[in-house]
Structure formats: structure tokens, C-alpha cells
């Protein structure tokens, strides 16, 4: 895990990439969130808050600072974009009881972050129960214009969809070396967002879990760099079946 100061500095400095998706303009930020410009919404996926405490309950001890570090990064992005709405695309909490383990300081951070703006929680497989004691509304999915937001991508859905759940990463060859980075995976109709939580890993786009979700010819991996997004076409992504 990187230090908090460096993470926040990088988060504030990143330059977003604007793309068109579902008839709307999206800003993809290299910190791993996106902005839906028409409604000034900040969308984030897979925070996995309280993952450290969840593992500790099972006897596997991780550094207990993941929730504070994740929310510090998110708060920096809220300050950067000043959204009207924050939408968390499921697995906001690492287990269904995690929202009740939040510290008083974390609750104060959430209250401050959502002050005078809407908060929307999309339920996920890790957190299917709405966090009713926290600010905001909870939905299984949400439609914004032509775009449906949900946690798990629906392979049968034929419209425009933004989801999380799979924590996509891509691997490419750069100057003779293999480089692996988290990414926004998108083929123009479906987008899967990278995970945002500081203790979350990633799943390679070549993994069979992504099978059938994208049209390979139009797939792009919008890879997260330190301060910018790098659009990578499918033919340059290592391991993809074509």
C-alpha cells in the first residue's frame, strides 16, 4: 500500500480522459473513478471498506488502515470534482456487517463527504443488505439516461451498462517489459470499472471470467497511469483470445 500523502497527491493531480458512452460524456480519472458529466455524478466501484477487519475476524491480520486510506483517496476526488451525486457500484463494504464496524471518525468522514450532495449505494455480492444507518439511498441498479449502473455485469443485457465486481486489469508489452495495470474495460456498450479499495486486487482481462462480456474487436483497456489514462486497443492486450 502506498503512503497516504503520496496517494492523495497523485489522486488530485491526475488528468482525466473524456470519452463518449451511451450518449453521455464520461471523464475517466486515473485514480479509478469516473464522472458522468450530464448529471455531475462521481461513480466508484468496489471500495471494500473494512476488508482488513473482516479478515481479522477470521484470524488473518491485515493492516487495519484500509478504510481510512480508501476514504481519504475518495474524499480527495470529491474535493477535486465537487460532484452533485456520489454513486458506489456495490461491494462498498467487504461483508454485509462491515458498515456496522465503521469507526466514529469514518462515519464523520462519510457525513462530511455527502454533505449537501446525494449518495447512492448499489448493492453488491459482498454487501447485499442496504446500509440503512448511513446517509444516502440504496438500489440494486440505477438507470441514468441510456446507461444502467449495476454491480455485476449482466451478459444478457444489450444496452449500455457500467458495472464493477471483476476488478479488471490489463497486461501489455512496453519496451520489452510486461506492464500490468488496473483499467476501465470498455467495448463501447459495456464498461467494467477498476476496483478502488486500497486492499483490492485485480483480475486479468484474459481471465475466462470476462468471457463473452465484450466484443473483442472494439474492446479498449483504459489503463490507469500515475497521472493519466492510457487507452490500449485489444490487439495490444496480452493474452486476449481473438
Coordinates of N, CA and C in Angstrom, one line a residue:
X1 N 0.8 -1.2 0.0 CA 0.0 0.0 0.0 C 0.9 1.2 0.0
X2 N 0.6 2.2 -0.8 CA 1.4 3.4 -0.8 C 1.0 4.3 0.3
X3 N 1.9 5.2 0.7 CA 1.6 6.1 1.8 C 0.4 7.0 1.5
X4 N -0.3 7.5 2.5 CA -1.5 8.3 2.3 C -1.2 9.6 1.6
X5 N -0.1 10.3 2.0 CA 0.2 11.5 1.4 C 0.5 11.4 -0.1
X6 N 1.3 10.4 -0.5 CA 1.6 10.3 -1.9 C 0.3 9.9 -2.7
X7 N -0.5 9.0 -2.1 CA -1.7 8.6 -2.8 C -2.7 9.8 -3.0
X8 N -2.9 10.6 -2.0 CA -3.8 11.8 -2.2 C -3.2 12.8 -3.2
X9 N -1.9 13.0 -3.1 CA -1.3 13.9 -4.1 C -1.5 13.4 -5.5
X10 N -1.2 12.1 -5.7 CA -1.4 11.6 -7.1 C -2.9 11.7 -7.5
X11 N -3.8 11.4 -6.6 CA -5.2 11.4 -6.9 C -5.6 12.8 -7.3
X12 N -5.2 13.8 -6.7 CA -5.6 15.2 -7.0 C -4.9 15.7 -8.3
X13 N -3.8 15.1 -8.7 CA -3.0 15.6 -9.8 C -3.4 15.0 -11.2
X14 N -4.1 13.8 -11.1 CA -4.4 13.1 -12.3 C -5.2 13.8 -13.3
X15 N -4.9 13.6 -14.6 CA -5.7 14.3 -15.7 C -6.7 13.3 -16.3
X16 N -8.0 13.6 -16.2 CA -9.0 12.6 -16.7 C -9.0 12.6 -18.3
X17 N -9.5 11.5 -18.8 CA -9.7 11.3 -20.2 C -11.2 11.3 -20.5
X18 N -11.7 12.1 -21.4 CA -13.1 12.2 -21.7 C -13.4 11.3 -22.9
X19 N -14.4 10.5 -22.7 CA -14.9 9.6 -23.8 C -16.5 9.8 -23.9
X20 N -17.0 9.3 -24.9 CA -18.5 9.3 -25.1 C -19.0 7.8 -24.9
X21 N -20.0 7.7 -24.1 CA -20.5 6.4 -23.8 C -22.0 6.5 -23.5
X22 N -22.8 5.7 -24.3 CA -24.3 5.8 -24.1 C -24.9 7.1 -24.3
X23 N -24.3 7.9 -25.2 CA -24.8 9.2 -25.5 C -24.4 10.3 -24.4
X24 N -23.6 9.9 -23.5 CA -23.2 10.8 -22.4 C -21.7 11.0 -22.5
X25 N -21.2 12.1 -21.9 CA -19.7 12.3 -21.8 C -19.3 11.8 -20.4
X26 N -18.2 11.0 -20.4 CA -17.7 10.5 -19.2 C -16.2 10.9 -19.1
X27 N -15.8 11.3 -17.9 CA -14.5 11.5 -17.6 C -13.9 10.4 -16.8
X28 N -12.9 9.7 -17.3 CA -12.2 8.6 -16.7 C -11.0 9.2 -16.0
X29 N -11.0 9.1 -14.7 CA -9.8 9.6 -13.9 C -8.8 8.5 -13.6
X30 N -7.5 8.8 -13.7 CA -6.5 7.8 -13.5 C -6.5 7.2 -12.0
X31 N -7.2 7.8 -11.1 CA -7.4 7.3 -9.8 C -8.4 6.2 -9.7
X32 N -9.2 6.0 -10.8 CA -10.1 4.8 -10.8 C -11.5 5.2 -10.6
X33 N -11.9 6.4 -10.7 CA -13.4 6.8 -10.7 C -13.7 7.4 -12.1
X34 N -15.0 7.5 -12.3 CA -15.5 8.3 -13.5 C -16.5 9.3 -13.1
X35 N -16.6 10.3 -14.0 CA -17.6 11.3 -13.8 C -18.6 11.3 -15.0
X36 N -19.9 11.2 -14.7 CA -21.0 11.3 -15.7 C -21.3 12.8 -15.8
X37 N -20.9 13.4 -16.8 CA -20.9 14.9 -16.9 C -22.3 15.5 -16.9
X38 N -23.3 14.8 -17.5 CA -24.6 15.4 -17.7 C -25.3 15.6 -16.3
X39 N -25.0 14.8 -15.3 CA -25.6 15.0 -14.0 C -24.6 15.2 -12.9
X40 N -23.3 15.4 -13.3 CA -22.2 15.7 -12.4 C -22.2 14.6 -11.3
X41 N -22.2 13.4 -11.7 CA -22.1 12.2 -10.8 C -20.7 11.6 -10.8
X42 N -20.2 11.4 -9.6 CA -19.0 10.6 -9.4 C -19.3 9.2 -9.2
X43 N -18.8 8.3 -10.0 CA -19.1 6.8 -9.8 C -17.8 6.1 -9.4
X44 N -17.9 5.3 -8.4 CA -16.8 4.5 -7.9 C -17.2 3.1 -7.7
X45 N -16.3 2.1 -7.8 CA -16.7 0.7 -7.7 C -15.8 0.0 -6.7
X46 N -16.3 -0.9 -6.0 CA -15.6 -1.9 -5.2 C -14.6 -1.2 -4.2
X47 N -15.2 -0.4 -3.3 CA -14.5 0.2 -2.2 C -14.0 -0.9 -1.2
X48 N -14.8 -1.9 -0.9 CA -14.4 -3.0 0.0 C -14.0 -2.4 1.4
X49 N -14.7 -1.5 1.9 CA -14.4 -0.9 3.2 C -14.5 -2.0 4.3
X50 N -13.6 -1.9 5.2 CA -13.5 -2.8 6.3 C -13.0 -4.2 5.9
X51 N -12.3 -4.3 4.8 CA -11.7 -5.6 4.4 C -10.7 -6.1 5.5
X52 N -9.9 -5.2 6.0 CA -8.9 -5.6 7.0 C -9.6 -6.2 8.2
X53 N -10.7 -5.5 8.7 CA -11.3 -6.0 9.9 C -12.1 -7.3 9.6
X54 N -12.6 -7.5 8.4 CA -13.2 -8.7 8.0 C -12.3 -9.9 8.0
X55 N -11.1 -9.7 7.5 CA -10.0 -10.7 7.6 C -9.6 -11.0 9.0
X56 N -9.5 -10.0 9.8 CA -9.1 -10.2 11.2 C -10.0 -11.0 12.0
X57 N -11.3 -10.9 11.7 CA -12.3 -11.7 12.4 C -12.1 -13.2 12.1
X58 N -11.4 -13.5 10.9 CA -11.2 -14.9 10.6 C -9.7 -15.3 10.9
X59 N -9.0 -14.5 11.6 CA -7.7 -14.8 12.1 C -6.6 -14.4 11.2
X60 N -6.9 -13.7 10.1 CA -5.9 -13.3 9.1 C -5.7 -11.8 9.3
X61 N -4.6 -11.3 9.8 CA -4.5 -9.9 10.2 C -3.8 -9.1 9.1
X62 N -4.5 -8.1 8.6 CA -4.0 -7.2 7.6 C -3.9 -5.8 8.3
X63 N -3.1 -4.9 7.7 CA -3.1 -3.5 8.3 C -4.5 -3.0 8.4
X64 N -4.8 -2.4 9.6 CA -6.2 -2.0 9.8 C -6.6 -0.6 9.3
X65 N -5.8 -0.1 8.3 CA -6.0 1.2 7.9 C -6.7 1.4 6.5
X66 N -7.2 0.3 6.0 CA -7.7 0.3 4.6 C -8.9 1.2 4.4
X67 N -9.8 1.2 5.4 CA -11.0 2.1 5.2 C -10.6 3.5 5.2
X68 N -9.8 3.9 6.2 CA -9.3 5.3 6.2 C -8.6 5.8 5.0
X69 N -7.7 4.9 4.5 CA -6.9 5.2 3.3 C -7.8 5.3 2.1
X70 N -8.7 4.3 1.9 CA -9.6 4.4 0.8 C -10.5 5.6 0.8
X71 N -11.1 6.0 1.9 CA -11.9 7.2 2.0 C -11.1 8.4 1.9
X72 N -9.9 8.4 2.3 CA -9.0 9.6 2.0 C -8.9 9.9 0.6
X73 N -8.6 8.8 -0.2 CA -8.5 9.0 -1.7 C -9.8 9.4 -2.3
X74 N -10.9 8.8 -1.8 CA -12.2 9.2 -2.4 C -12.6 10.7 -2.0
X75 N -12.3 11.1 -0.8 CA -12.5 12.4 -0.4 C -11.7 13.4 -1.3
X76 N -10.5 13.1 -1.6 CA -9.7 14.0 -2.5 C -10.3 14.1 -3.8
X77 N -10.9 13.0 -4.3 CA -11.6 13.1 -5.6 C -12.9 13.9 -5.6
X78 N -13.6 13.8 -4.5 CA -14.8 14.6 -4.3 C -14.5 16.0 -4.2
X79 N -13.4 16.4 -3.5 CA -12.9 17.8 -3.5 C -12.5 18.2 -4.9
X80 N -11.9 17.3 -5.6 CA -11.4 17.7 -7.0 C -12.5 18.0 -7.9
X81 N -13.6 17.2 -7.9 CA -14.7 17.3 -8.9 C -16.0 18.0 -8.4
X82 N -16.1 18.0 -7.1 CA -17.3 18.6 -6.4 C -18.6 18.1 -7.1
X83 N -18.8 16.7 -7.1 CA -20.0 16.2 -7.7 C -21.3 16.5 -7.0
X84 N -22.4 16.4 -7.7 CA -23.7 16.6 -7.1 C -24.2 15.2 -6.5
X85 N -23.7 14.1 -7.1 CA -24.1 12.8 -6.7 C -22.8 11.9 -6.6
X86 N -22.8 11.1 -5.6 CA -21.7 10.0 -5.5 C -22.5 8.7 -5.6
X87 N -22.0 7.8 -6.5 CA -22.6 6.5 -6.7 C -21.6 5.5 -6.5
X88 N -21.8 4.6 -5.6 CA -20.9 3.5 -5.3 C -21.5 2.2 -5.8
X89 N -20.8 1.6 -6.8 CA -21.3 0.5 -7.5 C -21.2 -0.9 -6.9
X90 N -21.5 -1.0 -5.6 CA -21.6 -2.3 -5.0 C -20.2 -2.8 -4.4
X91 N -20.3 -3.7 -3.5 CA -19.1 -4.1 -2.7 C -18.4 -2.9 -2.1
X92 N -19.3 -2.0 -1.7 CA -18.8 -0.8 -1.0 C -18.2 -1.3 0.4
X93 N -18.7 -2.4 0.9 CA -18.3 -3.0 2.2 C -17.9 -4.4 1.9
X94 N -16.8 -4.9 2.6 CA -16.3 -6.2 2.3 C -17.2 -7.3 2.8
X95 N -18.1 -7.1 3.7 CA -19.1 -8.1 4.1 C -20.3 -7.4 4.6
X96 N -21.4 -8.1 4.8 CA -22.7 -7.5 5.0 C -22.8 -6.8 6.4
X97 N -21.9 -7.1 7.2 CA -21.9 -6.4 8.6 C -20.8 -5.3 8.7
X98 N -20.1 -5.1 7.6 CA -18.9 -4.2 7.7 C -19.3 -2.8 8.0
X99 N -20.5 -2.3 7.5 CA -20.9 -1.0 7.7 C -21.2 -0.7 9.1
X100 N -21.4 -1.7 9.9 CA -21.7 -1.5 11.4 C -20.4 -1.5 12.2
X101 N -19.2 -1.8 11.5 CA -17.9 -1.8 12.2 C -17.2 -0.5 11.9
X102 N -17.8 0.4 11.2 CA -17.1 1.7 10.9 C -16.9 2.5 12.2
X103 N -15.7 3.1 12.2 CA -15.3 3.9 13.4 C -16.1 5.2 13.4
X104 N -16.1 5.9 14.5 CA -16.7 7.2 14.6 C -16.1 8.2 13.6
X105 N -14.8 8.1 13.5 CA -14.1 9.0 12.5 C -14.5 8.7 11.1
X106 N -14.7 7.4 10.8 CA -15.1 7.1 9.4 C -16.5 7.6 9.2
X107 N -17.4 7.4 10.1 CA -18.7 7.9 10.0 C -18.7 9.4 9.8
X108 N -17.9 10.1 10.5 CA -17.8 11.6 10.3 C -17.3 11.9 8.9
X109 N -16.3 11.1 8.4 CA -15.8 11.3 7.0 C -16.9 11.2 6.0
X110 N -17.7 10.1 6.1 CA -18.8 9.9 5.2 C -19.9 11.0 5.3
X111 N -20.1 11.4 6.5 CA -21.1 12.5 6.7 C -20.6 13.8 6.0
X112 N -19.3 14.1 6.2 CA -18.8 15.3 5.5 C -18.7 15.2 4.0
X113 N -18.4 14.0 3.5 CA -18.3 13.8 2.1 C -19.6 13.9 1.4
X114 N -20.7 13.5 2.1 CA -22.0 13.5 1.5 C -22.8 14.7 1.8
X115 N -22.3 15.7 2.6 CA -23.0 16.9 3.0 C -23.4 17.7 1.7
X116 N -24.7 18.0 1.6 CA -25.3 18.7 0.5 C -25.1 18.1 -0.8
X117 N -24.9 16.8 -0.9 CA -24.9 16.1 -2.1 C -25.6 14.7 -1.9
X118 N -26.1 14.1 -3.0 CA -26.7 12.8 -2.9 C -25.7 11.7 -2.8
X119 N -26.1 10.6 -2.1 CA -25.2 9.4 -2.0 C -26.1 8.3 -2.4
X120 N -25.6 7.4 -3.4 CA -26.3 6.3 -3.8 C -25.4 5.0 -3.6
X121 N -26.0 4.1 -2.9 CA -25.3 2.8 -2.7 C -26.0 1.7 -3.6
X122 N -25.2 1.1 -4.5 CA -25.7 0.0 -5.2 C -25.3 -1.3 -4.5
X123 N -26.2 -2.2 -4.3 CA -25.9 -3.4 -3.5 C -25.0 -4.3 -4.4
X124 N -24.1 -5.1 -3.7 CA -23.2 -6.0 -4.3 C -23.3 -7.4 -3.7
X125 N -22.5 -8.3 -4.2 CA -22.5 -9.7 -3.7 C -21.9 -9.7 -2.3
X126 N -21.0 -8.8 -2.0 CA -20.4 -8.8 -0.6 C -21.3 -8.1 0.4
X127 N -22.1 -7.1 -0.2 CA -22.9 -6.3 0.7 C -24.4 -6.2 0.2
X128 N -25.1 -7.3 0.2 CA -26.5 -7.3 -0.4 C -27.5 -6.5 0.5
X129 N -27.2 -6.2 1.7 CA -28.2 -5.5 2.6 C -27.9 -4.0 2.5
X130 N -28.9 -3.2 2.4 CA -28.7 -1.7 2.4 C -28.1 -1.2 3.7
X131 N -27.1 -0.3 3.7 CA -26.6 0.3 4.9 C -27.5 1.4 5.4
X132 N -28.6 1.0 6.0 CA -29.7 1.9 6.3 C -29.3 3.0 7.3
X133 N -28.3 2.8 8.1 CA -27.9 3.8 9.1 C -26.9 4.8 8.5
X134 N -26.6 4.7 7.2 CA -25.7 5.6 6.6 C -26.4 6.6 5.7
X135 N -25.8 7.8 5.4 CA -26.5 8.7 4.5 C -26.6 8.1 3.1
X136 N -27.8 8.4 2.4 CA -27.9 8.0 1.1 C -29.1 7.0 0.8
X137 N -29.3 6.7 -0.5 CA -30.3 5.8 -0.9 C -29.6 4.5 -1.4
X138 N -30.3 3.4 -1.5 CA -29.8 2.1 -1.9 C -30.6 1.5 -3.0
X139 N -30.0 1.0 -4.0 CA -30.7 0.3 -5.1 C -29.9 -0.9 -5.6
X140 N -30.6 -1.8 -6.2 CA -29.9 -2.9 -6.9 C -29.3 -2.5 -8.2
X141 N -29.9 -1.6 -8.9 CA -29.4 -1.0 -10.1 C -30.0 0.4 -10.3
X142 N -29.4 1.2 -11.2 CA -29.8 2.5 -11.4 C -29.7 2.9 -12.8
X143 N -30.7 3.5 -13.4 CA -30.6 4.0 -14.8 C -30.4 5.5 -14.9
X144 N -29.4 5.9 -15.7 CA -29.2 7.3 -15.9 C -29.1 7.5 -17.4
X145 N -30.2 8.1 -17.9 CA -30.3 8.2 -19.4 C -30.4 6.8 -20.0
X146 N -29.5 6.5 -20.9 CA -29.4 5.3 -21.6 C -28.5 4.2 -20.9
X147 N -27.9 4.7 -19.8 CA -26.9 3.8 -19.1 C -27.5 3.2 -17.9
X148 N -27.3 1.9 -17.7 CA -27.7 1.2 -16.5 C -26.4 0.9 -15.6
X149 N -26.5 1.3 -14.4 CA -25.4 1.1 -13.4 C -25.8 -0.1 -12.5
X150 N -24.9 -1.1 -12.4 CA -25.1 -2.2 -11.5 C -23.8 -2.8 -11.0
X151 N -23.8 -3.7 -10.1 CA -22.6 -4.2 -9.6 C -22.0 -5.3 -10.5
X152 N -22.8 -6.3 -10.7 CA -22.3 -7.5 -11.5 C -22.7 -7.3 -13.0
X153 N -21.8 -7.4 -13.9 CA -22.2 -7.2 -15.3 C -23.2 -8.3 -15.7
X154 N -24.2 -7.9 -16.5 CA -25.2 -8.9 -17.0 C -24.9 -9.2 -18.4
X155 N -24.4 -10.4 -18.7 CA -24.0 -10.8 -20.0 C -25.2 -10.8 -21.0
X156 N -26.4 -10.9 -20.5 CA -27.6 -10.9 -21.4 C -28.1 -9.5 -21.8
X157 N -27.6 -8.5 -21.1 CA -28.1 -7.2 -21.3 C -27.5 -6.6 -22.6
X158 N -28.4 -6.0 -23.4 CA -28.0 -5.5 -24.7 C -27.8 -4.0 -24.8
X159 N -28.1 -3.3 -23.7 CA -28.0 -1.8 -23.7 C -26.6 -1.4 -23.2
X160 N -26.5 -0.1 -22.8 CA -25.3 0.4 -22.2 C -25.3 0.1 -20.7
X161 N -24.2 -0.4 -20.3 CA -24.0 -0.9 -18.9 C -22.7 -0.5 -18.3
X162 N -22.7 0.0 -17.1 CA -21.5 0.3 -16.3 C -21.6 -0.6 -15.0
X163 N -20.6 -1.4 -14.8 CA -20.6 -2.2 -13.6 C -19.2 -2.3 -13.0
X164 N -19.1 -3.1 -11.9 CA -17.8 -3.3 -11.2 C -17.6 -4.8 -11.1
X165 N -17.3 -5.3 -9.9 CA -17.2 -6.7 -9.5 C -16.0 -7.4 -9.9
X166 N -15.5 -7.3 -11.1 CA -14.5 -8.1 -11.7 C -13.1 -7.5 -11.5
X167 N -13.0 -6.3 -11.1 CA -11.6 -5.7 -10.8 C -10.7 -5.8 -12.0
X168 N -11.0 -5.3 -13.2 CA -10.2 -5.6 -14.4 C -8.8 -5.0 -14.4
X169 N -7.9 -5.8 -14.9 CA -6.5 -5.3 -15.1 C -6.1 -5.7 -16.6
X170 N -5.2 -5.1 -17.1 CA -4.6 -5.5 -18.4 C -3.1 -5.5 -18.4
X171 N -2.6 -6.4 -19.2 CA -1.1 -6.5 -19.3 C -0.7 -6.2 -20.8
X172 N 0.3 -5.4 -20.9 CA 0.8 -5.0 -22.2 C 2.4 -5.1 -22.2
X173 N 3.0 -5.0 -23.4 CA 4.4 -5.1 -23.5 C 4.9 -3.6 -23.8
X174 N 5.8 -3.1 -23.0 CA 6.3 -1.8 -23.1 C 7.9 -1.9 -23.1
X175 N 8.5 -1.5 -24.2 CA 10.0 -1.5 -24.2 C 10.6 -2.9 -23.7
X176 N 10.0 -3.9 -24.2 CA 10.5 -5.3 -23.9 C 10.1 -5.8 -22.5
X177 N 9.3 -5.0 -21.7 CA 8.9 -5.4 -20.4 C 7.4 -5.5 -20.4
X178 N 6.9 -6.5 -19.6 CA 5.4 -6.6 -19.4 C 5.0 -5.6 -18.3
X179 N 3.9 -4.9 -18.6 CA 3.4 -3.9 -17.6 C 1.9 -4.3 -17.3
X180 N 1.5 -4.4 -16.1 CA 0.2 -4.7 -15.7 C -0.4 -3.6 -14.8
X181 N -1.6 -3.1 -15.2 CA -2.2 -2.1 -14.5 C -3.8 -2.3 -14.5
X182 N -4.4 -1.8 -13.4 CA -5.8 -1.8 -13.4 C -6.4 -0.9 -14.5
X183 N -7.6 -1.2 -14.9 CA -8.1 -0.5 -16.1 C -9.7 -0.4 -16.0
X184 N -10.2 0.6 -16.8 CA -11.6 0.6 -17.2 C -11.6 -0.3 -18.5
X185 N -12.4 -1.3 -18.5 CA -12.5 -2.2 -19.7 C -13.8 -1.8 -20.4
X186 N -13.8 -1.5 -21.7 CA -15.0 -1.0 -22.4 C -14.9 -1.3 -23.8
X187 N -16.1 -1.8 -24.4 CA -16.2 -2.1 -25.8 C -17.2 -1.1 -26.5
X188 N -17.6 -0.1 -25.8 CA -18.5 0.9 -26.4 C -19.9 0.7 -25.9
X189 N -20.2 -0.5 -25.4 CA -21.6 -0.8 -24.9 C -21.6 -1.2 -23.5
X190 N -20.5 -1.9 -23.1 CA -20.4 -2.3 -21.7 C -19.0 -1.8 -21.1
X191 N -19.1 -1.2 -19.9 CA -17.9 -0.8 -19.2 C -17.8 -1.5 -17.8
X192 N -16.6 -2.0 -17.5 CA -16.4 -2.6 -16.2 C -15.3 -1.7 -15.5
X193 N -15.6 -1.2 -14.4 CA -14.7 -0.3 -13.7 C -13.6 -1.0 -12.9
X194 N -12.5 -0.3 -12.7 CA -11.5 -0.9 -11.8 C -12.0 -0.8 -10.4
X195 N -11.4 -1.7 -9.5 CA -11.7 -1.6 -8.1 C -10.9 -0.4 -7.5
X196 N -11.6 0.2 -6.5 CA -11.0 1.4 -5.9 C -10.4 1.2 -4.5
X197 N -10.8 0.2 -3.8 CA -10.3 0.0 -2.4 C -8.8 -0.3 -2.4
X198 N -8.1 0.2 -1.4 CA -6.7 0.0 -1.4 C -6.2 -1.4 -1.1
X199 N -7.1 -2.3 -0.6 CA -6.7 -3.7 -0.4 C -7.3 -4.6 -1.5
X200 N -7.8 -4.0 -2.5 CA -8.4 -4.9 -3.6 C -7.4 -5.2 -4.6
X201 N -7.4 -6.4 -5.1 CA -6.5 -6.9 -6.2 C -7.2 -6.6 -7.6
X202 N -6.7 -7.3 -8.6 CA -7.2 -7.2 -9.9 C -7.2 -8.5 -10.6
X203 N -8.1 -8.6 -11.7 CA -8.2 -9.8 -12.5 C -7.9 -9.5 -13.9
X204 N -7.0 -10.3 -14.5 CA -6.6 -10.0 -15.8 C -7.7 -10.2 -16.8
X205 N -7.8 -9.2 -17.8 CA -8.8 -9.3 -18.8 C -8.8 -10.6 -19.6
X206 N -7.6 -11.3 -19.6 CA -7.6 -12.6 -20.3 C -8.2 -13.7 -19.5
X207 N -8.6 -13.4 -18.3 CA -9.2 -14.5 -17.5 C -10.6 -14.9 -18.1
X208 N -11.0 -16.1 -17.9 CA -12.2 -16.6 -18.5 C -13.5 -16.0 -17.9
X209 N -13.3 -15.3 -16.7 CA -14.4 -14.7 -16.1 C -15.0 -13.6 -17.0
X210 N -14.1 -13.0 -17.8 CA -14.6 -11.9 -18.7 C -15.1 -12.5 -20.1
X211 N -15.2 -13.8 -20.2 CA -15.6 -14.4 -21.5 C -17.0 -14.0 -21.9
X212 N -17.2 -13.6 -23.1 CA -18.5 -13.2 -23.6 C -19.0 -11.9 -23.2
X213 N -18.3 -11.1 -22.4 CA -18.8 -9.8 -21.9 C -18.5 -8.7 -22.9
X214 N -17.4 -8.9 -23.7 CA -17.0 -7.8 -24.6 C -16.9 -8.3 -26.0
X215 N -17.1 -7.4 -27.0 CA -16.8 -7.6 -28.4 C -15.3 -7.3 -28.5
X216 N -14.5 -8.3 -28.8 CA -13.0 -8.2 -28.7 C -12.5 -7.2 -29.6
X217 N -13.1 -7.0 -30.8 CA -12.6 -6.1 -31.8 C -12.7 -4.6 -31.3
X218 N -13.7 -4.3 -30.5 CA -13.9 -3.0 -30.1 C -13.5 -2.7 -28.6
X219 N -12.9 -3.8 -28.0 CA -12.5 -3.6 -26.6 C -11.3 -2.7 -26.4
X220 N -11.4 -1.8 -25.5 CA -10.3 -1.0 -25.1 C -10.1 -1.1 -23.6
X221 N -8.8 -1.2 -23.2 CA -8.4 -1.1 -21.8 C -7.9 0.3 -21.5
X222 N -8.7 1.0 -20.7 CA -8.2 2.4 -20.4 C -7.4 2.2 -19.1
X223 N -6.1 2.0 -19.3 CA -5.2 1.7 -18.2 C -4.9 2.9 -17.3
X224 N -4.8 2.6 -16.0 CA -4.5 3.7 -15.0 C -3.0 3.9 -14.9
X225 N -2.6 5.1 -15.3 CA -1.2 5.5 -15.1 C -1.1 6.4 -13.8
X226 N 0.1 6.8 -13.5 CA 0.2 7.7 -12.3 C -0.6 8.9 -12.4
X227 N -0.6 9.6 -13.6 CA -1.3 10.8 -13.7 C -2.2 11.0 -14.9
X228 N -2.3 9.9 -15.7 CA -3.2 9.9 -16.9 C -3.7 8.5 -17.2
X229 N -4.7 8.5 -18.1 CA -5.3 7.3 -18.6 C -4.6 6.9 -19.9
X230 N -4.3 5.6 -20.1 CA -3.7 5.2 -21.4 C -4.7 4.2 -22.1
X231 N -5.3 4.7 -23.2 CA -6.2 3.8 -24.0 C -5.4 2.7 -24.7
X232 N -5.7 1.5 -24.5 CA -5.0 0.4 -25.2 C -6.0 -0.5 -26.0
X233 N -5.7 -0.7 -27.2 CA -6.6 -1.5 -28.1 C -6.4 -3.0 -27.8
X234 N -7.4 -3.7 -28.2 CA -7.4 -5.2 -27.8 C -6.2 -5.9 -28.4
X235 N -5.8 -5.5 -29.6 CA -4.6 -6.3 -30.2 C -3.3 -6.1 -29.4
X236 N -3.3 -5.1 -28.5 CA -2.1 -4.9 -27.7 C -2.2 -5.4 -26.3
X237 N -3.3 -6.0 -26.0 CA -3.5 -6.6 -24.6 C -3.0 -8.0 -24.6
X238 N -2.1 -8.4 -23.8 CA -1.5 -9.7 -23.8 C -2.5 -10.7 -23.3
X239 N -2.6 -11.8 -24.0 CA -3.4 -13.0 -23.5 C -4.8 -13.0 -24.0
X240 N -5.3 -12.0 -24.7 CA -6.7 -12.0 -25.1 C -6.9 -13.0 -26.3
X241 N -8.0 -13.7 -26.2 CA -8.4 -14.6 -27.3 C -9.1 -13.8 -28.4
X242 N -8.8 -13.9 -29.6 CA -9.4 -13.2 -30.7 C -10.0 -14.1 -31.8

